[in-house]
mmCIF file of C-alpha atoms and ligand atoms in Angstrom:
data_model
loop_
_atom_site.group_PDB
_atom_site.id
_atom_site.type_symbol
_atom_site.label_atom_id
_atom_site.label_comp_id
_atom_site.label_asym_id
_atom_site.label_seq_id
_atom_site.Cartn_x
_atom_site.Cartn_y
_atom_site.Cartn_z
ATOM 1 C CA UNK W 1 2.838 -29.914 -4.862
ATOM 2 C CA UNK W 2 6.164 -29.628 -2.932
ATOM 3 C CA UNK W 3 7.390 -25.630 -2.599
ATOM 4 C CA UNK W 4 10.772 -24.741 -0.897
ATOM 5 C CA UNK W 5 10.434 -21.015 0.259
ATOM 6 C CA UNK W 6 13.684 -19.666 1.436
ATOM 7 C CA UNK W 7 13.331 -17.117 4.320
ATOM 8 C CA UNK W 8 9.563 -18.601 5.309
ATOM 9 C CA UNK W 9 9.976 -17.763 9.195
ATOM 10 C CA UNK W 10 10.817 -14.030 8.045
ATOM 11 C CA UNK W 11 7.944 -11.161 7.240
ATOM 12 C CA UNK W 12 6.845 -12.231 4.030
ATOM 13 C CA UNK W 13 8.242 -15.181 4.055
ATOM 14 C CA UNK W 14 5.728 -16.946 6.813
ATOM 15 C CA UNK W 15 3.018 -14.939 5.613
ATOM 16 C CA UNK W 16 2.994 -16.864 2.547
ATOM 17 C CA UNK W 17 4.173 -20.546 3.705
ATOM 18 C CA UNK W 18 0.099 -19.896 5.759
ATOM 19 C CA UNK W 19 -1.292 -18.818 3.190
ATOM 20 C CA UNK W 20 0.050 -22.193 0.988
ATOM 21 C CA UNK W 21 -0.449 -24.511 3.388
ATOM 22 C CA UNK W 22 -4.244 -22.905 3.376
ATOM 23 C CA UNK W 23 -4.397 -23.509 -0.302
ATOM 24 C CA UNK W 24 -3.218 -26.938 0.416
ATOM 25 C CA UNK W 25 0.381 -26.795 -0.853
ATOM 26 C CA UNK W 26 2.904 -29.030 0.781
ATOM 27 C CA UNK W 27 5.497 -26.690 2.083
ATOM 28 C CA UNK W 28 9.355 -27.018 3.015
ATOM 29 C CA UNK W 29 11.280 -23.605 4.605
ATOM 30 C CA UNK W 30 14.988 -23.239 5.062
ATOM 31 C CA UNK W 31 15.670 -20.084 7.367
ATOM 32 C CA UNK W 32 19.256 -19.792 8.573
ATOM 33 C CA UNK W 33 17.327 -17.145 11.646
ATOM 34 C CA UNK W 34 19.741 -14.216 10.863
ATOM 35 C CA UNK W 35 16.769 -11.777 10.937
ATOM 36 C CA UNK W 36 14.041 -14.186 12.006
ATOM 37 C CA UNK W 37 12.612 -16.556 15.234
ATOM 38 C CA UNK W 38 12.449 -20.644 15.648
ATOM 39 C CA UNK W 39 8.945 -19.564 16.662
ATOM 40 C CA UNK W 40 7.084 -18.425 13.923
ATOM 41 C CA UNK W 41 7.318 -22.192 13.028
ATOM 42 C CA UNK W 42 4.801 -22.619 15.617
ATOM 43 C CA UNK W 43 2.992 -20.105 15.274
ATOM 44 C CA UNK W 44 3.034 -20.981 11.812
ATOM 45 C CA UNK W 45 1.114 -24.296 12.955
ATOM 46 C CA UNK W 46 -1.074 -22.930 15.534
ATOM 47 C CA UNK W 47 -2.759 -20.698 13.066
ATOM 48 C CA UNK W 48 -2.435 -23.810 9.959
ATOM 49 C CA UNK W 49 -3.075 -26.298 11.998
ATOM 50 C CA UNK W 50 -0.327 -28.081 9.544
ATOM 51 C CA UNK W 51 2.497 -29.153 9.427
ATOM 52 C CA UNK W 52 6.194 -28.018 8.015
ATOM 53 C CA UNK W 53 9.039 -28.820 7.495
ATOM 54 C CA UNK W 54 12.311 -27.064 8.251
ATOM 55 C CA UNK W 55 15.984 -26.802 7.644
ATOM 56 C CA UNK W 56 18.036 -24.193 9.759
ATOM 57 C CA UNK W 57 20.214 -23.449 6.832
ATOM 58 C CA UNK W 58 22.244 -20.528 4.759
ATOM 59 C CA UNK W 59 20.892 -20.384 0.902
ATOM 60 C CA UNK W 60 24.622 -19.880 0.388
ATOM 61 C CA UNK W 61 25.849 -23.030 1.316
ATOM 62 C CA UNK W 62 25.026 -25.350 -1.604
ATOM 63 C CA UNK W 63 25.961 -28.627 0.023
ATOM 64 C CA UNK W 64 23.283 -27.612 2.246
ATOM 65 C CA UNK W 65 20.954 -26.891 -0.538
ATOM 66 C CA UNK W 66 21.566 -30.133 -2.360
ATOM 67 C CA UNK W 67 20.948 -32.238 0.861
ATOM 68 C CA UNK W 68 17.879 -30.425 0.658
ATOM 69 C CA UNK W 69 16.973 -30.803 -3.084
ATOM 70 C CA UNK W 70 17.764 -34.436 -2.671
ATOM 71 C CA UNK W 71 15.882 -35.175 0.301
ATOM 72 C CA UNK W 72 12.246 -33.916 -0.980
ATOM 73 C CA UNK W 73 10.605 -33.911 -4.343
ATOM 74 C CA UNK W 74 10.177 -29.777 -5.188
ATOM 75 C CA UNK W 75 8.122 -28.473 -7.612
ATOM 76 C CA UNK W 76 8.682 -24.501 -7.166
ATOM 77 C CA UNK W 77 10.730 -22.522 -5.534
ATOM 78 C CA UNK W 78 9.601 -19.174 -3.808
ATOM 79 C CA UNK W 79 12.572 -16.890 -2.709
ATOM 80 C CA UNK W 80 12.495 -14.471 -0.177
ATOM 81 C CA UNK W 81 15.696 -15.573 1.855
ATOM 82 C CA UNK W 82 18.334 -12.156 1.173
ATOM 83 C CA UNK W 83 19.130 -8.717 3.535
ATOM 84 C CA UNK W 84 16.585 -6.052 3.026
ATOM 85 C CA UNK W 85 18.167 -2.634 4.625
ATOM 86 C CA UNK W 86 18.379 0.414 2.113
ATOM 87 C CA UNK W 87 21.020 2.579 4.822
ATOM 88 C CA UNK W 88 22.972 -0.962 6.050
ATOM 89 C CA UNK W 89 23.706 -2.136 2.003
ATOM 90 C CA UNK W 90 25.385 1.657 1.335
ATOM 91 C CA UNK W 91 27.509 0.602 4.477
ATOM 92 C CA UNK W 92 28.691 -2.871 4.037
ATOM 93 C CA UNK W 93 27.282 -3.226 -0.435
ATOM 94 C CA UNK W 94 30.008 -5.898 -0.938
ATOM 95 C CA UNK W 95 27.698 -8.047 2.251
ATOM 96 C CA UNK W 96 25.022 -7.362 0.419
ATOM 97 C CA UNK W 97 26.391 -7.725 -2.990
ATOM 98 C CA UNK W 98 27.881 -11.283 -1.900
ATOM 99 C CA UNK W 99 25.162 -12.467 -0.120
ATOM 100 C CA UNK W 100 21.997 -11.664 -2.515
ATOM 101 C CA UNK W 101 23.654 -12.771 -5.174
ATOM 102 C CA UNK W 102 25.700 -15.733 -3.722
ATOM 103 C CA UNK W 103 22.553 -17.184 -2.494
ATOM 104 C CA UNK W 104 20.601 -16.782 -5.990
ATOM 105 C CA UNK W 105 22.959 -18.035 -8.016
ATOM 106 C CA UNK W 106 23.536 -21.266 -5.557
ATOM 107 C CA UNK W 107 19.716 -22.205 -5.222
ATOM 108 C CA UNK W 108 19.298 -21.384 -9.116
ATOM 109 C CA UNK W 109 22.301 -23.617 -10.008
ATOM 110 C CA UNK W 110 20.892 -26.488 -7.717
ATOM 111 C CA UNK W 111 17.082 -26.164 -8.877
ATOM 112 C CA UNK W 112 18.834 -26.966 -12.932
ATOM 113 C CA UNK W 113 21.009 -29.392 -11.173
ATOM 114 C CA UNK W 114 17.188 -30.938 -10.414
ATOM 115 C CA UNK W 115 15.254 -30.048 -12.975
ATOM 116 C CA UNK W 116 12.922 -27.803 -10.893
ATOM 117 C CA UNK W 117 12.297 -24.698 -13.193
ATOM 118 C CA UNK W 118 9.744 -22.936 -11.177
ATOM 119 C CA UNK W 119 10.326 -20.352 -9.646
ATOM 120 C CA UNK W 120 9.356 -16.823 -7.577
ATOM 121 C CA UNK W 121 11.164 -14.137 -6.973
ATOM 122 C CA UNK W 122 10.460 -11.341 -3.851
ATOM 123 C CA UNK W 123 11.459 -7.750 -6.325
ATOM 124 C CA UNK W 124 10.869 -4.432 -4.808
ATOM 125 C CA UNK W 125 9.483 -1.289 -6.470
ATOM 126 C CA UNK W 126 12.604 0.167 -5.749
ATOM 127 C CA UNK W 127 14.493 -1.013 -9.474
ATOM 128 C CA UNK W 128 11.563 1.672 -11.049
ATOM 129 C CA UNK W 129 14.759 3.724 -9.533
ATOM 130 C CA UNK W 130 13.395 7.424 -10.234
ATOM 131 C CA UNK W 131 11.183 7.241 -13.718
ATOM 132 C CA UNK W 132 9.896 10.459 -13.124
ATOM 133 C CA UNK W 133 6.083 9.937 -13.007
ATOM 134 C CA UNK W 134 4.391 8.685 -9.497
ATOM 135 C CA UNK W 135 1.917 5.536 -11.122
ATOM 136 C CA UNK W 136 5.057 2.495 -11.451
ATOM 137 C CA UNK W 137 3.826 0.132 -14.265
ATOM 138 C CA UNK W 138 5.877 -3.149 -15.332
ATOM 139 C CA UNK W 139 6.486 -2.321 -18.529
ATOM 140 C CA UNK W 140 8.765 0.696 -17.381
ATOM 141 C CA UNK W 141 11.589 -1.410 -17.102
ATOM 142 C CA UNK W 142 14.082 -0.995 -15.105
ATOM 143 C CA UNK W 143 16.245 2.482 -13.351
ATOM 144 C CA UNK W 144 19.169 3.754 -11.454
ATOM 145 C CA UNK W 145 18.634 2.138 -8.058
ATOM 146 C CA UNK W 146 19.776 4.543 -5.309
ATOM 147 C CA UNK W 147 21.462 1.777 -3.249
ATOM 148 C CA UNK W 148 23.334 -1.606 -2.765
ATOM 149 C CA UNK W 149 20.276 -3.377 -1.498
ATOM 150 C CA UNK W 150 18.115 -2.234 -4.518
ATOM 151 C CA UNK W 151 21.061 -2.686 -7.386
ATOM 152 C CA UNK W 152 21.242 -6.489 -5.827
ATOM 153 C CA UNK W 153 17.479 -7.116 -6.650
ATOM 154 C CA UNK W 154 17.901 -5.231 -10.028
ATOM 155 C CA UNK W 155 20.953 -7.715 -10.524
ATOM 156 C CA UNK W 156 18.547 -10.316 -9.789
ATOM 157 C CA UNK W 157 15.788 -9.571 -12.187
ATOM 158 C CA UNK W 158 18.599 -9.216 -14.792
ATOM 159 C CA UNK W 159 19.824 -12.361 -14.070
ATOM 160 C CA UNK W 160 16.297 -14.340 -13.971
ATOM 161 C CA UNK W 161 15.701 -12.756 -17.584
ATOM 162 C CA UNK W 162 18.920 -14.144 -19.114
ATOM 163 C CA UNK W 163 18.437 -17.976 -16.977
ATOM 164 C CA UNK W 164 15.590 -18.096 -19.301
ATOM 165 C CA UNK W 165 16.892 -16.977 -22.557
ATOM 166 C CA UNK W 166 19.657 -19.256 -21.997
ATOM 167 C CA UNK W 167 17.300 -22.096 -21.131
ATOM 168 C CA UNK W 168 13.031 -20.960 -22.507
ATOM 169 C CA UNK W 169 12.010 -24.427 -20.341
ATOM 170 C CA UNK W 170 11.569 -22.106 -17.059
ATOM 171 C CA UNK W 171 9.106 -20.496 -15.374
ATOM 172 C CA UNK W 172 9.609 -17.909 -13.503
ATOM 173 C CA UNK W 173 7.604 -15.024 -11.586
ATOM 174 C CA UNK W 174 8.851 -11.626 -10.242
ATOM 175 C CA UNK W 175 7.104 -10.018 -7.747
ATOM 176 C CA UNK W 176 7.776 -6.725 -7.555
ATOM 177 C CA UNK W 177 6.604 -5.464 -3.813
ATOM 178 C CA UNK W 178 5.683 -2.035 -2.607
ATOM 179 C CA UNK W 179 5.782 -0.870 1.017
ATOM 180 C CA UNK W 180 4.104 -4.250 2.796
ATOM 181 C CA UNK W 181 3.570 -3.894 6.099
ATOM 182 C CA UNK W 182 0.326 -4.626 8.809
ATOM 183 C CA UNK W 183 0.781 -8.595 10.232
ATOM 184 C CA UNK W 184 -1.853 -11.289 10.637
ATOM 185 C CA UNK W 185 -5.301 -11.222 12.185
ATOM 186 C CA UNK W 186 -4.145 -13.838 14.419
ATOM 187 C CA UNK W 187 -1.650 -11.182 16.096
ATOM 188 C CA UNK W 188 0.334 -14.125 16.384
ATOM 189 C CA UNK W 189 3.010 -13.661 13.236
ATOM 190 C CA UNK W 190 3.524 -9.562 12.116
ATOM 191 C CA UNK W 191 7.148 -7.942 11.430
ATOM 192 C CA UNK W 192 9.672 -7.936 14.246
ATOM 193 C CA UNK W 193 12.464 -5.672 13.475
ATOM 194 C CA UNK W 194 15.991 -6.071 15.769
ATOM 195 C CA UNK W 195 17.403 -2.345 16.713
ATOM 196 C CA UNK W 196 15.935 0.674 16.270
ATOM 197 C CA UNK W 197 13.077 -0.024 13.246
ATOM 198 C CA UNK W 198 14.595 1.489 9.639
ATOM 199 C CA UNK W 199 10.753 2.009 8.307
ATOM 200 C CA UNK W 200 7.738 3.678 8.822
ATOM 201 C CA UNK W 201 5.649 1.450 10.496
ATOM 202 C CA UNK W 202 7.783 -0.353 12.861
ATOM 203 C CA UNK W 203 8.733 3.008 14.220
ATOM 204 C CA UNK W 204 5.235 4.092 14.806
ATOM 205 C CA UNK W 205 4.662 0.486 16.654
ATOM 206 C CA UNK W 206 7.572 1.151 19.078
ATOM 207 C CA UNK W 207 6.527 5.132 19.527
ATOM 208 C CA UNK W 208 2.935 3.732 20.306
ATOM 209 C CA UNK W 209 3.810 1.475 22.629
ATOM 210 C CA UNK W 210 7.042 3.913 24.756
ATOM 211 C CA UNK W 211 9.383 2.262 23.643
ATOM 212 C CA UNK W 212 10.508 5.127 21.526
ATOM 213 C CA UNK W 213 9.891 8.590 22.229
ATOM 214 C CA UNK W 214 9.095 10.202 19.295
ATOM 215 C CA UNK W 215 8.905 9.641 15.361
ATOM 216 C CA UNK W 216 11.198 11.780 13.339
ATOM 217 C CA UNK W 217 8.538 12.634 9.451
ATOM 218 C CA UNK W 218 11.678 12.516 7.435
ATOM 219 C CA UNK W 219 9.662 16.170 5.750
ATOM 220 C CA UNK W 220 7.239 18.171 4.765
ATOM 221 C CA UNK W 221 8.023 20.169 2.226
ATOM 222 C CA UNK W 222 7.616 17.922 -0.616
ATOM 223 C CA UNK W 223 5.264 18.652 -3.752
ATOM 224 C CA UNK W 224 2.138 16.365 -1.663
ATOM 225 C CA UNK W 225 -0.720 17.099 -0.364
ATOM 226 C CA UNK W 226 0.346 17.217 2.936
ATOM 227 C CA UNK W 227 4.125 17.800 2.127
ATOM 228 C CA UNK W 228 4.529 14.719 3.882
ATOM 229 C CA UNK W 229 6.300 11.092 0.967
ATOM 230 C CA UNK W 230 3.617 8.702 -0.281
ATOM 231 C CA UNK W 231 3.989 5.516 -0.975
ATOM 232 C CA UNK W 232 1.801 2.833 -1.634
ATOM 233 C CA UNK W 233 1.601 0.576 1.769
ATOM 234 C CA UNK W 234 0.336 -2.684 1.203
ATOM 235 C CA UNK W 235 -0.706 -5.553 3.808
ATOM 236 C CA UNK W 236 1.374 -8.143 3.998
ATOM 237 C CA UNK W 237 -1.255 -10.656 4.105
ATOM 238 C CA UNK W 238 -2.062 -9.404 0.170
ATOM 239 C CA UNK W 239 1.612 -9.897 -0.749
ATOM 240 C CA UNK W 240 1.024 -13.463 0.634
ATOM 241 C CA UNK W 241 -1.949 -14.228 -1.026
ATOM 242 C CA UNK W 242 -0.265 -12.620 -4.446
ATOM 243 C CA UNK W 243 2.358 -15.427 -3.906
ATOM 244 C CA UNK W 244 -0.491 -17.874 -3.758
ATOM 245 C CA UNK W 245 -1.404 -16.227 -7.848
ATOM 246 C CA UNK W 246 1.322 -16.483 -8.849
ATOM 247 C CA UNK W 247 2.485 -19.949 -8.254
ATOM 248 C CA UNK W 248 -1.057 -20.702 -9.656
ATOM 249 C CA UNK W 249 -0.284 -19.005 -12.578
ATOM 250 C CA UNK W 250 3.189 -20.491 -13.088
ATOM 251 C CA UNK W 251 2.230 -23.961 -12.450
ATOM 252 C CA UNK W 252 -0.723 -24.064 -15.402
ATOM 253 C CA UNK W 253 1.115 -21.380 -17.943
ATOM 254 C CA UNK W 254 3.424 -22.383 -20.394
ATOM 255 C CA UNK W 255 7.527 -21.281 -19.776
ATOM 256 C CA UNK W 256 8.407 -17.511 -19.343
ATOM 257 C CA UNK W 257 9.431 -14.930 -17.191
ATOM 258 C CA UNK W 258 5.996 -13.306 -15.636
ATOM 259 C CA UNK W 259 6.486 -9.531 -13.765
ATOM 260 C CA UNK W 260 4.065 -8.111 -11.318
ATOM 261 C CA UNK W 261 3.532 -5.296 -9.214
ATOM 262 C CA UNK W 262 1.623 -6.336 -5.762
ATOM 263 C CA UNK W 263 0.707 -2.697 -4.819
ATOM 264 C CA UNK W 264 -2.620 -1.552 -3.588
ATOM 265 C CA UNK W 265 -2.358 1.053 -6.579
ATOM 266 C CA UNK W 266 -3.262 3.997 -3.982
ATOM 267 C CA UNK W 267 -0.936 7.068 -2.389
ATOM 268 C CA UNK W 268 -0.607 7.537 1.387
ATOM 269 C CA UNK W 269 0.836 10.256 3.068
ATOM 270 C CA UNK W 270 2.733 9.595 5.909
ATOM 271 C CA UNK W 271 0.814 11.822 7.925
ATOM 272 C CA UNK W 272 -2.372 10.003 6.215
ATOM 273 C CA UNK W 273 -0.663 6.680 8.338
ATOM 274 C CA UNK W 274 -0.080 8.389 11.333
ATOM 275 C CA UNK W 275 -3.581 9.769 11.971
ATOM 276 C CA UNK W 276 -5.537 6.540 10.371
ATOM 277 C CA UNK W 277 -3.087 4.874 13.470
ATOM 278 C CA UNK W 278 -4.465 7.584 15.689
ATOM 279 C CA UNK W 279 -7.907 7.253 14.802
ATOM 280 C CA UNK W 280 -8.349 2.778 14.645
ATOM 281 C CA UNK W 281 -6.042 2.610 17.448
ATOM 282 C CA UNK W 282 -7.179 4.997 19.640
ATOM 283 C CA UNK W 283 -3.774 5.736 20.859
ATOM 284 C CA UNK W 284 -1.260 8.889 20.239
ATOM 285 C CA UNK W 285 1.621 8.501 18.163
ATOM 286 C CA UNK W 286 4.419 11.234 19.286
ATOM 287 C CA UNK W 287 5.663 12.577 16.062
ATOM 288 C CA UNK W 288 8.441 15.463 14.719
ATOM 289 C CA UNK W 289 9.251 17.062 11.531
ATOM 290 C CA UNK W 290 12.698 16.657 10.751
ATOM 291 C CA UNK W 291 15.123 16.813 7.526
ATOM 292 C CA UNK W 292 14.792 15.042 4.888
ATOM 293 C CA UNK W 293 15.962 11.562 4.429
ATOM 294 C CA UNK W 294 18.927 11.108 1.707
ATOM 295 C CA UNK W 295 18.047 8.696 -1.293
ATOM 296 C CA UNK W 296 13.595 9.297 -0.502
ATOM 297 C CA UNK W 297 11.281 10.025 -3.281
ATOM 298 C CA UNK W 298 8.446 12.138 -2.601
ATOM 299 C CA UNK W 299 5.687 9.856 -3.775
ATOM 300 C CA UNK W 300 5.391 6.467 -5.573
ATOM 301 C CA UNK W 301 2.991 3.944 -6.091
ATOM 302 C CA UNK W 302 2.258 1.047 -7.948
ATOM 303 C CA UNK W 303 -0.242 0.884 -10.992
ATOM 304 C CA UNK W 304 -1.381 -3.132 -10.211
ATOM 305 C CA UNK W 305 -3.588 -3.399 -13.622
ATOM 306 C CA UNK W 306 -1.543 -6.461 -14.710
ATOM 307 C CA UNK W 307 -1.827 -8.414 -11.304
ATOM 308 C CA UNK W 308 -5.873 -7.829 -11.907
ATOM 309 C CA UNK W 309 -5.950 -9.208 -15.205
ATOM 310 C CA UNK W 310 -3.647 -11.681 -15.168
ATOM 311 C CA UNK W 311 -3.468 -13.111 -11.687
ATOM 312 C CA UNK W 312 -6.845 -12.411 -10.731
ATOM 313 C CA UNK W 313 -4.935 -10.661 -7.827
ATOM 314 C CA UNK W 314 -5.949 -7.215 -6.311
ATOM 315 C CA UNK W 315 -5.355 -5.910 -2.660
ATOM 316 C CA UNK W 316 -8.252 -6.400 -0.823
ATOM 317 C CA UNK W 317 -7.512 -4.849 3.292
ATOM 318 C CA UNK W 318 -7.590 -1.470 3.538
ATOM 319 C CA UNK W 319 -4.811 0.998 5.275
ATOM 320 C CA UNK W 320 -7.362 1.013 8.157
ATOM 321 C CA UNK W 321 -6.657 -3.062 8.314
ATOM 322 C CA UNK W 322 -2.491 -2.451 8.393
ATOM 323 C CA UNK W 323 -2.536 -0.198 10.957
ATOM 324 C CA UNK W 324 -5.526 -2.459 13.660
ATOM 325 C CA UNK W 325 -3.736 -5.387 12.857
ATOM 326 C CA UNK W 326 -0.139 -4.311 13.413
ATOM 327 C CA UNK W 327 -1.022 -2.616 16.588
ATOM 328 C CA UNK W 328 -2.015 -6.113 17.273
ATOM 329 C CA UNK W 329 0.710 -7.813 16.557
ATOM 330 C CA UNK W 330 2.484 -5.523 18.870
ATOM 331 C CA UNK W 331 0.354 -5.744 22.041
ATOM 332 C CA UNK W 332 0.665 -9.497 21.054
ATOM 333 C CA UNK W 333 4.175 -9.877 21.370
ATOM 334 C CA UNK W 334 5.280 -7.015 23.831
ATOM 335 C CA UNK W 335 7.857 -8.964 25.782
HETATM 336 N N1 UFG J 1 9.690 7.721 7.177
HETATM 337 C C1 UFG J 1 9.479 8.807 7.781
HETATM 338 N N2 UFG J 1 10.192 8.216 9.494
HETATM 339 C C2 UFG J 1 10.784 7.272 9.291
HETATM 340 C C3 UFG J 1 10.551 6.229 8.509
HETATM 341 C C4 UFG J 1 9.921 6.758 7.287
HETATM 342 O O1 UFG J 1 8.690 9.509 7.870
HETATM 343 O O2 UFG J 1 11.517 7.062 10.776
HETATM 344 C C5 UFG J 1 9.122 7.347 5.929
HETATM 345 C C6 UFG J 1 9.797 7.897 4.467
HETATM 346 O O3 UFG J 1 10.834 8.769 4.503
HETATM 347 C C7 UFG J 1 9.140 7.707 3.555
HETATM 348 C C8 UFG J 1 7.765 6.326 4.040
HETATM 349 O O4 UFG J 1 7.803 7.076 5.738
HETATM 350 O O5 UFG J 1 8.104 8.209 2.617
HETATM 351 C C9 UFG J 1 7.439 5.283 3.893
HETATM 352 O O6 UFG J 1 9.364 5.270 4.651
HETATM 353 P P1 UFG J 1 10.162 3.323 4.832
HETATM 354 O O7 UFG J 1 11.129 3.481 5.139
HETATM 355 O O8 UFG J 1 9.051 2.965 5.414
HETATM 356 O O9 UFG J 1 10.066 2.818 3.293
HETATM 357 P P2 UFG J 1 11.192 3.194 2.130
HETATM 358 O O10 UFG J 1 9.816 3.445 0.854
HETATM 359 O O11 UFG J 1 11.809 3.911 2.133
HETATM 360 O O12 UFG J 1 11.291 1.752 1.202
HETATM 361 C C10 UFG J 1 10.621 1.026 1.350
HETATM 362 C C11 UFG J 1 10.988 -0.583 1.490
HETATM 363 C C12 UFG J 1 12.359 -0.676 0.346
HETATM 364 C C13 UFG J 1 12.370 -0.969 -0.570
HETATM 365 C C14 UFG J 1 11.387 0.092 -1.105
HETATM 366 C C15 UFG J 1 11.204 -0.236 -1.818
HETATM 367 O O13 UFG J 1 11.965 -0.567 3.193
HETATM 368 O O14 UFG J 1 13.382 -2.000 1.713
HETATM 369 O O15 UFG J 1 10.935 0.063 0.034
HETATM 370 O O16 UFG J 1 10.015 1.189 -3.072
HETATM 371 F F1 UFG J 1 13.383 -1.371 -1.934
#
């Protein structure tokens, strides 16, 4: 089976491509290298010993997509490509709406024209908004999102639901990620954001390696056991395997829209993550307590029961694995 992976050289995309190849799927990547590096393609080949067809194209370019579909007999699409920085989305909302919505609509239209109707979408726990309880379950539905990035995810979920209502031959899987982090155990692929990172683990890595001086912990006065924010950190390889499970499921199921949380089900505080990182890697992370970051919630984590029951998927890796693999990747890729 041939799977088109958009954004396949990015953080979650590249790990998913590895798992797809390990499961004998044929993969075609389309990526414009906006937030990814071309050398990831070689790293994927090194890890798997397999070849991948690559197109350096933008998913917003419909003609380019049409050409890709003409040249390949695609069976399914996994759609990662998109802008993902929460803060930037507040400063440049139109750029986020244009890019994330246009690329997805283009892709779905070209799929329709080519009668390819099996689609997996990268969504986010952010679509739950602030439901007033920390444990997020799929049946709670979407809440009010707090930034344009999150709103693009919620809007695309709605687009997919409307598409299915209009044509119930589609098979769609919506995967809501919690906090994907970690890296491949080979140390060859991982997360390498440009500039100063926004997310916690990339920031910890730059402080531990001496590139940045100190980690700001955003608030220690939340109503949590140690006062710092609690999230569900999930190893990116587990997230990648979740996509393979979702793909196996839609290939073998009736048409429909299937929604799953991809989280570990376990909440971990900022301080716990920092302490675990220091202990497992025997390295110091300088930190100071700073003000809360606007828009952050105190605590949330996944209820991953539905993915276990219907996909047979659950997170296998621990927070220790996340810390070890992240640091291993950082040490291997200092330059
Ligand atoms: N944090 C710090 N210092 C930092 C960075 C983060 O203390 O320098 C804290 C945050 O306050 C929060 C936790 O670490 O408590 C995690 O923050 P991240 O920025 O790593 O992740 P978020 O939970 O804010 O957001 C992530 C993704 C979003 C996605 C959301 C879904 O980045 O894309 O999860 O729930 F929308």
